[in-house]
Amino acid sequence: MLDLNSLQLVQALAHSGSFTAAAERLGCTKTKISLQIKTLEQQLGVALFRRTTRQVSLTAAGEQLVAQCLPLFDQLQLELQQLQHPDTALSGKLVLTAPEDYANQILLPVLLEFSQQHPALQIELRSSDQVRDLVREGIDLAIRGGWLRDSSLKAHKLGNFDQWLVATPQYLAQHAPIKQPEDLSSHSLIAFNQLRTPLHWSMRKADQLAELQFHSRFTVSSTASIQALLLNHAGLGILTDYTAQPLIATGQLVHLLPDWHLPAGGIYAVYPPGPHRPLKVRRFVELLQQRLQR
C-alpha cells in the first residue's frame, strides 16, 4: 500500500527544489524526506526526481505525478476537512453550464442562494444552448434538458418539463385559426436546430396520435432567439413550460392546443467522467433538488 502522506513530501520537494528547503517548509529532517521519497519511488517503480549536489528536479514521471495526482490529493484533503467540519464554507471555484432559458428562469435564483451560503466560493455560469465539452472546458457540472444521448458522462435526473406550442395573440389574429393538429400545416414553426428533428413532432391526446411535419422560415440555435421571434409575431414556436408560463400569464403568448401534448423532456445533472464528484458540486445539486421539489 502506498503511503499517501508521501505525496505531501513530493509536493513540498517539487516546489522547493531542494531537500533543505523542503525540510524547513515541512518542519522535519532532510533524511526523513529522502527516505520516504525513495520508498515511494521503489513502490511506483519509477524515479520521480533527479538529484544533484545543488538541486532536485522532477523527472517526466514526477511531472506527471505532480500534474495529475497532486490536484486529486489536494481535493481529497479538502473533502476530508469538509467531512470533519461539515459547516465549513466551501471555497474555490464552481464552473457550470446550463441552457439559457433554464439558467434564467430556474437556476440563477438557486445559484444566488448557494453563493450567499458560501461567500468564499466563486461561481462561473456559462449559459448556452450548445452542448459543451465538460472535460476540455474544465466544467464541473452541466444542467441539460431534453433527451440525453449515450455518453461516457454520468447523469442524474432532477425532474421533468413539458413542451408547449405557443404564439402571440397578434400572430393568431392574422392567420388561420388553429383548432386541431391538422390546422398547423398552414403555419410556420420557428425551428430549434439543436434538436434531432426540429420540424417533425408528435402530439398526443388520450389514445390519439398526430404526426406533424412543419415548415420553417426561421431556424435558430438558442431558445432566447425563439422567444424573441415569437414576441415579434414571426410564427409558432415550442417553449418549455417554465419559459412559456410567465409569458402566457401576462398575455404575451397563447398556449395552442393545450389538450394535445408534445413529448415531455427531462432535466439532468451531468458530470464529467470518473467516480469523483467534488463536494461543491454535490452540495449545489442537493440544494437545486430541494428547490425543485418545492
Short mmCIF file of C-alpha atoms in Angstrom, two decimals:
data_model
loop_
_atom_site.label_atom_id
_atom_site.label_comp_id
_atom_site.label_asym_id
_atom_site.label_seq_id
_atom_site.Cartn_x
_atom_site.Cartn_y
_atom_site.Cartn_z
CA MET A 1 0.00 0.00 0.00
CA LEU A 2 1.24 3.45 -0.87
CA ASP A 3 1.63 5.96 1.93
CA LEU A 4 -0.34 8.93 0.65
CA ASN A 5 1.45 11.18 3.13
CA SER A 6 4.47 10.82 0.86
CA LEU A 7 2.61 12.94 -1.69
CA GLN A 8 2.91 15.91 0.66
CA LEU A 9 6.67 15.42 0.58
CA VAL A 10 6.69 15.21 -3.21
CA GLN A 11 4.67 18.42 -3.35
CA ALA A 12 7.00 20.27 -0.98
CA LEU A 13 10.14 19.00 -2.70
CA ALA A 14 8.83 19.86 -6.18
CA HIS A 15 8.00 23.41 -5.08
CA SER A 16 11.16 23.97 -3.04
CA GLY A 17 13.76 22.44 -5.35
CA SER A 18 15.97 21.14 -2.54
CA PHE A 19 15.76 18.78 0.42
CA THR A 20 16.88 21.53 2.79
CA ALA A 21 14.14 23.95 1.73
CA ALA A 22 11.52 21.21 1.76
CA ALA A 23 12.57 20.13 5.28
CA GLU A 24 12.29 23.71 6.52
CA ARG A 25 8.90 24.05 4.90
CA LEU A 26 7.55 20.86 6.48
CA GLY A 27 9.39 21.10 9.80
CA CYS A 28 11.11 17.72 9.52
CA THR A 29 14.56 16.36 8.65
CA LYS A 30 16.11 16.02 5.19
CA THR A 31 16.75 12.37 5.93
CA LYS A 32 13.08 11.65 6.53
CA ILE A 33 12.10 13.28 3.26
CA SER A 34 14.82 11.49 1.32
CA LEU A 35 13.93 8.06 2.73
CA GLN A 36 10.17 8.44 2.15
CA ILE A 37 10.65 9.72 -1.40
CA LYS A 38 12.98 6.81 -2.11
CA THR A 39 10.42 4.35 -0.70
CA LEU A 40 7.67 5.87 -2.85
CA GLU A 41 9.85 5.63 -5.96
CA GLN A 42 10.55 1.97 -5.23
CA GLN A 43 6.85 1.24 -4.77
CA LEU A 44 5.93 3.02 -8.01
CA GLY A 45 8.87 1.56 -9.90
CA VAL A 46 9.88 4.95 -11.36
CA ALA A 47 12.23 7.78 -10.44
CA LEU A 48 10.37 10.97 -9.52
CA PHE A 49 13.34 13.30 -9.04
CA ARG A 50 16.78 13.93 -10.49
CA ARG A 51 19.19 14.60 -7.65
CA THR A 52 22.39 16.64 -7.88
CA THR A 53 24.54 18.21 -5.21
CA ARG A 54 22.91 21.60 -5.83
CA GLN A 55 19.28 20.96 -6.69
CA VAL A 56 16.49 18.48 -7.15
CA SER A 57 14.27 18.49 -10.25
CA LEU A 58 11.31 16.43 -11.42
CA THR A 59 11.64 13.62 -13.95
CA ALA A 60 8.95 13.11 -16.59
CA ALA A 61 7.22 10.65 -14.26
CA GLY A 62 7.48 13.17 -11.44
CA GLU A 63 5.94 15.89 -13.59
CA GLN A 64 3.07 13.55 -14.44
CA LEU A 65 2.52 12.77 -10.76
CA VAL A 66 2.52 16.47 -9.83
CA ALA A 67 0.20 17.44 -12.70
CA GLN A 68 -2.32 14.59 -12.47
CA CYS A 69 -2.23 13.15 -8.96
CA LEU A 70 -1.45 16.04 -6.62
CA PRO A 71 -4.60 18.01 -7.55
CA LEU A 72 -6.61 14.91 -6.64
CA PHE A 73 -4.69 14.65 -3.37
CA ASP A 74 -5.46 18.31 -2.60
CA GLN A 75 -9.12 17.71 -3.35
CA LEU A 76 -9.11 14.61 -1.13
CA GLN A 77 -7.70 16.63 1.76
CA LEU A 78 -10.35 19.29 1.22
CA GLU A 79 -13.10 16.65 1.18
CA LEU A 80 -11.80 15.12 4.43
CA GLN A 81 -11.71 18.56 6.06
CA GLN A 82 -15.29 19.14 4.96
CA LEU A 83 -16.25 15.75 6.39
CA GLN A 84 -14.70 16.65 9.74
CA HIS A 85 -16.17 20.15 9.69
CA PRO A 86 -19.37 19.99 7.62
CA ASP A 87 -20.34 23.57 8.47
CA THR A 88 -17.16 24.96 6.91
CA ALA A 89 -17.93 27.23 3.96
CA LEU A 90 -16.98 25.95 0.52
CA SER A 91 -14.19 27.73 -1.33
CA GLY A 92 -12.52 27.60 -4.72
CA LYS A 93 -14.47 27.83 -7.97
CA LEU A 94 -17.61 26.13 -9.27
CA VAL A 95 -17.96 26.14 -13.07
CA LEU A 96 -21.27 25.03 -14.53
CA THR A 97 -23.23 25.29 -17.74
CA ALA A 98 -26.96 25.22 -18.46
CA PRO A 99 -29.39 26.10 -21.27
CA GLU A 100 -30.15 29.81 -21.44
CA ASP A 101 -33.83 29.57 -20.59
CA TYR A 102 -33.27 27.18 -17.68
CA ALA A 103 -30.44 29.31 -16.35
CA ASN A 104 -32.54 32.46 -16.40
CA GLN A 105 -35.83 31.01 -15.16
CA ILE A 106 -34.73 28.36 -12.67
CA LEU A 107 -31.01 28.20 -11.99
CA LEU A 108 -29.95 31.78 -11.21
CA PRO A 109 -32.06 32.16 -8.03
CA VAL A 110 -30.65 28.88 -6.70
CA LEU A 111 -27.10 29.92 -7.59
CA LEU A 112 -27.62 33.22 -5.78
CA GLU A 113 -28.81 31.38 -2.67
CA PHE A 114 -25.86 28.97 -2.90
CA SER A 115 -23.45 31.90 -3.24
CA GLN A 116 -24.92 33.54 -0.16
CA GLN A 117 -24.44 30.31 1.78
CA HIS A 118 -20.81 30.01 0.62
CA PRO A 119 -19.43 33.52 0.04
CA ALA A 120 -15.84 32.22 -0.36
CA LEU A 121 -16.89 30.17 -3.39
CA GLN A 122 -16.53 31.69 -6.86
CA ILE A 123 -19.27 30.70 -9.32
CA GLU A 124 -18.98 30.82 -13.10
CA LEU A 125 -22.14 30.12 -15.10
CA ARG A 126 -21.74 29.52 -18.83
CA SER A 127 -25.32 29.64 -20.08
CA SER A 128 -25.59 28.19 -23.56
CA ASP A 129 -27.93 26.00 -25.56
CA GLN A 130 -24.87 24.34 -27.13
CA VAL A 131 -23.59 21.07 -25.65
CA ARG A 132 -20.26 21.93 -24.01
CA ASP A 133 -17.25 19.63 -23.61
CA LEU A 134 -17.03 19.28 -19.83
CA VAL A 135 -13.54 17.81 -19.73
CA ARG A 136 -11.90 20.09 -22.29
CA GLU A 137 -13.52 23.24 -20.89
CA GLY A 138 -12.97 22.39 -17.22
CA ILE A 139 -16.68 22.39 -16.33
CA ASP A 140 -17.67 20.83 -13.00
CA LEU A 141 -21.37 20.37 -13.73
CA ALA A 142 -23.79 20.67 -16.64
CA ILE A 143 -27.53 21.04 -16.34
CA ARG A 144 -29.05 19.64 -19.54
CA GLY A 145 -32.61 19.32 -20.72
CA GLY A 146 -34.28 17.02 -23.19
CA TRP A 147 -33.19 13.51 -24.05
CA LEU A 148 -29.61 12.51 -23.28
CA ARG A 149 -27.60 10.66 -25.88
CA ASP A 150 -25.31 7.77 -24.96
CA SER A 151 -22.18 9.18 -23.37
CA SER A 152 -19.28 8.42 -21.07
CA LEU A 153 -20.58 11.23 -18.84
CA LYS A 154 -22.52 10.46 -15.68
CA ALA A 155 -26.04 11.86 -15.39
CA HIS A 156 -28.61 12.18 -12.62
CA LYS A 157 -32.22 13.06 -13.41
CA LEU A 158 -33.53 16.06 -11.50
CA GLY A 159 -37.03 16.37 -12.93
CA ASN A 160 -39.21 16.74 -16.00
CA PHE A 161 -40.63 19.52 -18.12
CA ASP A 162 -43.42 19.85 -20.66
CA GLN A 163 -43.19 21.49 -24.07
CA TRP A 164 -45.88 23.89 -25.20
CA LEU A 165 -46.75 25.10 -28.66
CA VAL A 166 -47.27 28.87 -28.46
CA ALA A 167 -47.79 32.03 -30.48
CA THR A 168 -48.73 35.65 -29.85
CA PRO A 169 -52.35 36.84 -29.95
CA GLN A 170 -51.34 39.24 -32.74
CA TYR A 171 -49.98 36.41 -34.90
CA LEU A 172 -53.08 34.30 -34.33
CA ALA A 173 -55.39 37.18 -35.21
CA GLN A 174 -53.75 37.49 -38.62
CA HIS A 175 -53.59 33.79 -39.58
CA ALA A 176 -55.87 30.82 -39.98
CA PRO A 177 -57.37 29.54 -36.73
CA ILE A 178 -55.83 26.51 -35.01
CA LYS A 179 -58.38 24.09 -33.57
CA GLN A 180 -56.88 20.71 -34.46
CA PRO A 181 -53.33 19.48 -35.17
CA GLU A 182 -54.22 19.31 -38.89
CA ASP A 183 -54.62 23.10 -38.87
CA LEU A 184 -50.90 23.53 -38.16
CA SER A 185 -49.85 22.64 -41.70
CA SER A 186 -50.52 26.17 -42.94
CA HIS A 187 -48.36 27.76 -40.21
CA SER A 188 -44.61 28.32 -39.98
CA LEU A 189 -42.66 26.99 -36.98
CA ILE A 190 -39.59 28.75 -35.57
CA ALA A 191 -37.23 25.76 -35.57
CA PHE A 192 -34.57 24.97 -32.94
CA ASN A 193 -31.60 23.39 -34.69
CA GLN A 194 -30.19 21.77 -31.53
CA LEU A 195 -32.91 19.10 -31.80
CA ARG A 196 -32.52 15.94 -33.87
CA THR A 197 -35.78 16.55 -35.79
CA PRO A 198 -36.63 20.24 -35.32
CA LEU A 199 -39.52 20.21 -37.80
CA HIS A 200 -41.00 16.78 -37.06
CA TRP A 201 -43.13 16.43 -33.92
CA SER A 202 -45.66 14.06 -32.41
CA MET A 203 -48.66 15.21 -30.39
CA ARG A 204 -50.90 13.01 -28.25
CA LYS A 205 -54.40 13.38 -26.86
CA ALA A 206 -55.50 10.35 -24.85
CA ASP A 207 -55.18 7.48 -27.36
CA GLN A 208 -54.93 9.77 -30.41
CA LEU A 209 -51.58 10.44 -32.09
CA ALA A 210 -50.84 13.20 -34.60
CA GLU A 211 -47.57 13.21 -36.56
CA LEU A 212 -46.68 16.75 -37.62
CA GLN A 213 -44.24 17.89 -40.29
CA PHE A 214 -43.78 21.65 -40.06
CA HIS A 215 -42.12 24.04 -42.46
CA SER A 216 -39.98 26.91 -41.23
CA ARG A 217 -38.89 30.39 -42.25
CA PHE A 218 -36.56 30.75 -39.27
CA THR A 219 -34.11 28.23 -37.82
CA VAL A 220 -32.17 29.35 -34.73
CA SER A 221 -29.67 27.90 -32.28
CA SER A 222 -30.93 29.37 -28.99
CA THR A 223 -34.15 29.41 -27.04
CA ALA A 224 -33.68 33.14 -26.47
CA SER A 225 -33.91 33.65 -30.24
CA ILE A 226 -37.09 31.55 -30.40
CA GLN A 227 -38.65 33.68 -27.69
CA ALA A 228 -37.60 36.94 -29.37
CA LEU A 229 -39.02 35.87 -32.73
CA LEU A 230 -42.23 34.67 -31.11
CA LEU A 231 -42.75 38.03 -29.42
CA ASN A 232 -42.21 39.70 -32.78
CA HIS A 233 -45.08 37.60 -34.22
CA ALA A 234 -42.82 35.60 -36.58
CA GLY A 235 -44.70 32.31 -36.28
CA LEU A 236 -45.38 29.40 -33.95
CA GLY A 237 -42.77 28.19 -31.51
CA ILE A 238 -42.20 25.45 -28.95
CA LEU A 239 -41.03 26.53 -25.48
CA THR A 240 -40.59 24.71 -22.20
CA ASP A 241 -43.44 25.14 -19.74
CA TYR A 242 -41.26 27.09 -17.28
CA THR A 243 -40.32 29.58 -20.01
CA ALA A 244 -43.79 29.90 -21.51
CA GLN A 245 -45.81 30.19 -18.29
CA PRO A 246 -44.89 33.79 -17.31
CA LEU A 247 -45.38 34.99 -20.91
CA ILE A 248 -48.79 33.33 -21.07
CA ALA A 249 -49.75 34.77 -17.68
CA THR A 250 -49.08 38.30 -18.94
CA GLY A 251 -50.99 37.72 -22.17
CA GLN A 252 -47.93 37.90 -24.44
CA LEU A 253 -48.31 34.30 -25.64
CA VAL A 254 -51.13 31.81 -26.07
CA HIS A 255 -50.83 28.08 -25.36
CA LEU A 256 -52.09 26.33 -28.52
CA LEU A 257 -53.96 23.02 -28.47
CA PRO A 258 -53.49 22.57 -24.69
CA ASP A 259 -55.33 19.22 -24.78
CA TRP A 260 -52.68 17.85 -27.14
CA HIS A 261 -49.30 17.05 -25.60
CA LEU A 262 -45.83 17.23 -27.09
CA PRO A 263 -43.16 14.82 -25.75
CA ALA A 264 -42.02 15.70 -22.23
CA GLY A 265 -38.32 16.08 -21.53
CA GLY A 266 -36.02 15.55 -18.58
CA ILE A 267 -33.72 17.86 -16.64
CA TYR A 268 -30.39 16.21 -15.80
CA ALA A 269 -27.32 16.98 -13.74
CA VAL A 270 -24.42 15.79 -15.91
CA TYR A 271 -20.94 15.20 -14.50
CA PRO A 272 -17.52 14.71 -16.13
CA PRO A 273 -16.25 11.11 -16.40
CA GLY A 274 -14.86 9.47 -13.28
CA PRO A 275 -16.23 8.41 -9.90
CA HIS A 276 -15.25 11.58 -8.02
CA ARG A 277 -17.76 14.41 -7.58
CA PRO A 278 -16.38 17.38 -5.65
CA LEU A 279 -18.23 18.42 -2.53
CA LYS A 280 -19.12 21.82 -4.02
CA VAL A 281 -20.91 20.03 -6.88
CA ARG A 282 -22.74 17.62 -4.60
CA ARG A 283 -23.87 20.39 -2.28
CA PHE A 284 -25.18 22.51 -5.15
CA VAL A 285 -27.08 19.63 -6.74
CA GLU A 286 -28.63 18.83 -3.35
CA LEU A 287 -29.80 22.43 -2.98
CA LEU A 288 -31.14 22.51 -6.55
CA GLN A 289 -33.12 19.31 -5.96
CA GLN A 290 -34.61 20.74 -2.77
CA ARG A 291 -35.73 23.91 -4.55
CA LEU A 292 -37.17 21.94 -7.49
CA GLN A 293 -39.20 19.78 -5.12
CA ARG A 294 -40.84 22.91 -3.74
#
